[in-house]
C-alpha angles and dihedrals in degrees: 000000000000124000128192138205088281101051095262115154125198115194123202131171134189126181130231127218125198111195126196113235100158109116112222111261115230132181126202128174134199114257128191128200148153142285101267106252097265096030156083083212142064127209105216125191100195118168131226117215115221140178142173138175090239108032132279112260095185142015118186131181122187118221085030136235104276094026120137116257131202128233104276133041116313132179128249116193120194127195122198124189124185126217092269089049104249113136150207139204136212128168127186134165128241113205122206109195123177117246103165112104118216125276121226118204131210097012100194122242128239112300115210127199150168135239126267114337097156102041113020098192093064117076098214137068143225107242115187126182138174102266119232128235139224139232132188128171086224093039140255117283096176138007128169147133141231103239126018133237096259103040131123119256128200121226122284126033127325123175118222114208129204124195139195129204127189119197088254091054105245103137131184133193151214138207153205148144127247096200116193111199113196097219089159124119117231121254118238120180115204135199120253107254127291122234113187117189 
């Protein structure tokens, strides 16, 4: 208001406008976990920090918090805005990686025979078993053992391994003895008698 010597007075007014130009801050980080028990996946609830100086309207996260993974790295992208709609970005990766070893079932128990029942002259026996099997929740990429149901065994103890493989190489193994026991006489040839005169 301005006033003269008269007592005339002139009015003007302006506005001011204060704009918010500030972009939100958020703040994601990289996670890693494992494969869920019964699963190649893992579903996965993360958080994404965010701020802004004049508060924050949206936060979205695709895939989202409490999604399913799969087994390896995937990204995660995350979008702030702000009340004035000015926005912000972050991406990180979460990695699922498979720690769970496989699990062999019915691993056989020691298996005992004699030798050799079916041929005596040969000082080994056939053993045979029921051969286990392997599960994995991100499959099975090997599985064998080092001897076979059906094969010859010497005498004395020999252990027969199996071993699992899963396509992230964790193994397990199994165990067990095929024990020959040589429970067959000698054989001994003797001359007719002998009659001396």
């Amino acid at each position: 208001v301005a006033t003269d010597g008269s007592g005339n007075t002139a009015t003007c007014g302006f506005n001011v406008f204060v704009k918010d130009n500030t972009p939100p801050i958020v703040t994601c980080t990289s996670i890693t976990v494992n494969t869920d028990p019964s699963a190649c996946t893992s579903v996965v609830t993360y958080s994404v920090g965010s701020s802004d100086n004049c508060g924050i309207s949206s936060l979205v996260s695709n895939p989202s918090s409490g999604s399913t993974f799969i087994l390896g790295a995937t990204t995660v992208n995350s979008l702030a805005t702000d009340n004035s709609g000015n926005t912000s970005t972050c991406s990180f990766t979460i990695t699922v990686i498979d720690n769970q070893s496989p699990v062999i079932t019915v691993c056989p128990s020691n298996v005992t025979v004699s030798s050799n029942s079916d041929n005596p002259t040969t000082c080994s026996q056939i053993a045979t078993w029921t051969a286990p099997y392997a599960h994995d929740n991100c499959g099975i990429s090997s599985f064998s053992g080092n001897h076979n149901s059906g094969d010859a065994f010497s005498v004395g103890t020999t252990t027969v391994l199996y071993t699992a493989i899963d396509p992230s190489n964790n193994s397990t193994t199994c165990g067990f003895n095929v024990i020959v026991i040589d429970n067959t006489a000698p054989i001994i040839s003797c001359s007719p008698n002998i009659t001396q005169s």
